[in-house]
PDB file of C-alpha atoms in Angstrom:
ATOM      1  CA  MET A  98     -38.778  71.373  20.503  1.00  0.00           C
ATOM      2  CA  LEU A  99     -36.095  72.146  23.959  1.00  0.00           C
ATOM      3  CA  LEU A 100     -38.750  70.458  26.695  1.00  0.00           C
ATOM      4  CA  GLU A 101     -37.540  66.303  27.040  1.00  0.00           C
ATOM      5  CA  LYS A 102     -41.117  65.814  27.126  1.00  0.00           C
ATOM      6  CA  PHE A 103     -44.776  67.211  27.366  1.00  0.00           C
ATOM      7  CA  VAL A 104     -47.046  65.651  29.469  1.00  0.00           C
ATOM      8  CA  MET A 105     -51.104  66.073  28.655  1.00  0.00           C
ATOM      9  CA  VAL A 106     -53.255  64.899  31.515  1.00  0.00           C
ATOM     10  CA  LYS A 107     -57.173  64.332  30.582  1.00  0.00           C
ATOM     11  CA  PHE A 108     -59.332  64.133  33.394  1.00  0.00           C
ATOM     12  CA  LEU A 109     -62.096  61.741  32.318  1.00  0.00           C
ATOM     13  CA  GLN A 110     -65.070  63.119  34.117  1.00  0.00           C
ATOM     14  CA  ASP A 111     -63.806  66.610  34.187  1.00  0.00           C
ATOM     15  CA  THR A 112     -66.444  69.491  34.969  1.00  0.00           C
ATOM     16  CA  VAL A 113     -64.409  72.353  34.193  1.00  0.00           C
ATOM     17  CA  VAL A 114     -62.764  72.105  30.528  1.00  0.00           C
ATOM     18  CA  ASP A 115     -64.965  71.018  27.633  1.00  0.00           C
ATOM     19  CA  PRO A 116     -64.770  69.249  25.790  1.00  0.00           C
ATOM     20  CA  ALA A 117     -62.570  67.219  28.061  1.00  0.00           C
ATOM     21  CA  ASP A 118     -60.804  66.030  25.131  1.00  0.00           C
ATOM     22  CA  THR A 119     -59.023  69.898  24.748  1.00  0.00           C
ATOM     23  CA  GLU A 120     -56.599  68.543  27.442  1.00  0.00           C
ATOM     24  CA  TRP A 121     -54.651  66.713  24.680  1.00  0.00           C
ATOM     25  CA  PHE A 122     -55.052  69.151  22.149  1.00  0.00           C
ATOM     26  CA  GLY A 123     -58.058  68.304  21.263  1.00  0.00           C
ATOM     27  CA  PHE A 124     -59.805  70.623  18.636  1.00  0.00           C
ATOM     28  CA  LEU A 125     -63.881  70.696  17.134  1.00  0.00           C
ATOM     29  CA  LYS A 126     -64.319  70.346  13.889  1.00  0.00           C
ATOM     30  CA  THR A 127     -64.376  73.551  11.703  1.00  0.00           C
ATOM     31  CA  GLY A 128     -67.890  74.609  11.183  1.00  0.00           C
ATOM     32  CA  GLN A 129     -69.778  72.848  14.315  1.00  0.00           C
ATOM     33  CA  ALA A 130     -69.583  72.330  17.749  1.00  0.00           C
ATOM     34  CA  LYS A 131     -69.924  68.482  18.760  1.00  0.00           C
ATOM     35  CA  GLU A 132     -67.321  66.311  16.823  1.00  0.00           C
ATOM     36  CA  MET A 133     -63.969  66.548  17.901  1.00  0.00           C
ATOM     37  CA  GLU A 134     -60.528  65.490  16.271  1.00  0.00           C
ATOM     38  CA  THR A 135     -57.633  64.365  17.820  1.00  0.00           C
ATOM     39  CA  LEU A 136     -54.313  66.328  18.080  1.00  0.00           C
ATOM     40  CA  GLN A 137     -52.812  63.927  14.930  1.00  0.00           C
ATOM     41  CA  GLU A 138     -55.644  65.159  12.526  1.00  0.00           C
ATOM     42  CA  SER A 139     -55.311  68.753  13.136  1.00  0.00           C
ATOM     43  CA  VAL A 140     -54.009  71.570  10.601  1.00  0.00           C
ATOM     44  CA  LEU A 141     -51.771  72.323  13.881  1.00  0.00           C
ATOM     45  CA  TYR A 142     -50.296  69.155  13.862  1.00  0.00           C
ATOM     46  CA  LYS A 143     -50.321  68.345  10.123  1.00  0.00           C
ATOM     47  CA  GLU A 144     -48.408  71.537   9.304  1.00  0.00           C
ATOM     48  CA  ASP A 145     -46.673  71.482  12.702  1.00  0.00           C
ATOM     49  CA  ARG A 146     -47.201  74.846  13.856  1.00  0.00           C
ATOM     50  CA  LEU A 147     -46.156  74.554  16.989  1.00  0.00           C
ATOM     51  CA  GLY A 148     -43.829  71.762  16.886  1.00  0.00           C
ATOM     52  CA  LEU A 149     -45.727  69.224  18.474  1.00  0.00           C
ATOM     53  CA  ALA A 150     -45.525  66.502  15.305  1.00  0.00           C
ATOM     54  CA  ALA A 151     -41.823  66.743  15.605  1.00  0.00           C
ATOM     55  CA  MET A 152     -41.966  66.564  19.339  1.00  0.00           C
ATOM     56  CA  ASP A 153     -43.989  63.534  19.148  1.00  0.00           C
ATOM     57  CA  LYS A 154     -42.158  61.698  16.273  1.00  0.00           C
ATOM     58  CA  ALA A 155     -39.126  62.271  18.641  1.00  0.00           C
ATOM     59  CA  GLY A 156     -41.013  60.541  21.495  1.00  0.00           C
ATOM     60  CA  LYS A 157     -41.359  63.657  23.676  1.00  0.00           C
ATOM     61  CA  LEU A 158     -45.266  63.953  23.999  1.00  0.00           C
ATOM     62  CA  VAL A 159     -46.976  61.757  26.767  1.00  0.00           C
ATOM     63  CA  PHE A 160     -50.536  61.306  26.752  1.00  0.00           C
ATOM     64  CA  LEU A 161     -51.959  60.130  30.084  1.00  0.00           C
ATOM     65  CA  ALA A 162     -55.737  60.086  31.529  1.00  0.00           C
ATOM     66  CA  SER A 163     -56.492  59.598  34.782  1.00  0.00           C
ATOM     67  CA  GLU A 164     -60.532  59.269  36.319  1.00  0.00           C
ATOM     68  CA  GLY A 165     -62.343  61.856  38.956  1.00  0.00           C
ATOM     69  CA  ASP A 166     -62.287  65.838  38.087  1.00  0.00           C
ATOM     70  CA  HIS A 167     -60.030  68.830  37.024  1.00  0.00           C
ATOM     71  CA  LEU A 168     -57.242  67.974  38.555  1.00  0.00           C
ATOM     72  CA  GLN A 169     -58.605  65.246  40.895  1.00  0.00           C
ATOM     73  CA  PHE A 170     -56.061  62.613  41.090  1.00  0.00           C
ATOM     74  CA  THR A 171     -54.754  60.522  43.690  1.00  0.00           C
ATOM     75  CA  ARG A 172     -51.054  60.739  45.094  1.00  0.00           C
ATOM     76  CA  GLU A 173     -50.767  56.930  44.556  1.00  0.00           C
ATOM     77  CA  TRP A 174     -51.598  57.681  40.723  1.00  0.00           C
ATOM     78  CA  PHE A 175     -49.774  60.937  40.670  1.00  0.00           C
ATOM     79  CA  ASN A 176     -46.581  59.121  41.877  1.00  0.00           C
ATOM     80  CA  ALA A 177     -47.317  55.884  39.628  1.00  0.00           C
ATOM     81  CA  ASN A 178     -47.880  58.135  36.361  1.00  0.00           C
ATOM     82  CA  LEU A 179     -46.612  61.371  36.526  1.00  0.00           C
ATOM     83  CA  LEU A 180     -43.436  60.754  38.776  1.00  0.00           C
ATOM     84  CA  PRO A 181     -41.478  58.677  36.655  1.00  0.00           C
ATOM     85  CA  LEU A 182     -41.231  61.464  33.885  1.00  0.00           C
ATOM     86  CA  LEU A 183     -39.500  64.123  36.253  1.00  0.00           C
ATOM     87  CA  ARG A 184     -36.897  61.646  36.682  1.00  0.00           C
TER      88      ARG A 184
END
């Protein structure tokens, strides 16, 4: 809760993190290994175990997506999307 912003970046063609939705705190639904649930659908969020629901309600969660593989973003993408959040 002390964070001003919690920024999560999902790389849309990620070959390192599988499934890529976990980069936004997505989870596999219980009891299987195919269907995902979003952070907001998860018990972790609904019971606010980490304070993410409270941070979301306060506008502190930022979900960004970038084309490309893991951590492969351009300087232009960084400057346009991340740099403003650091100021």
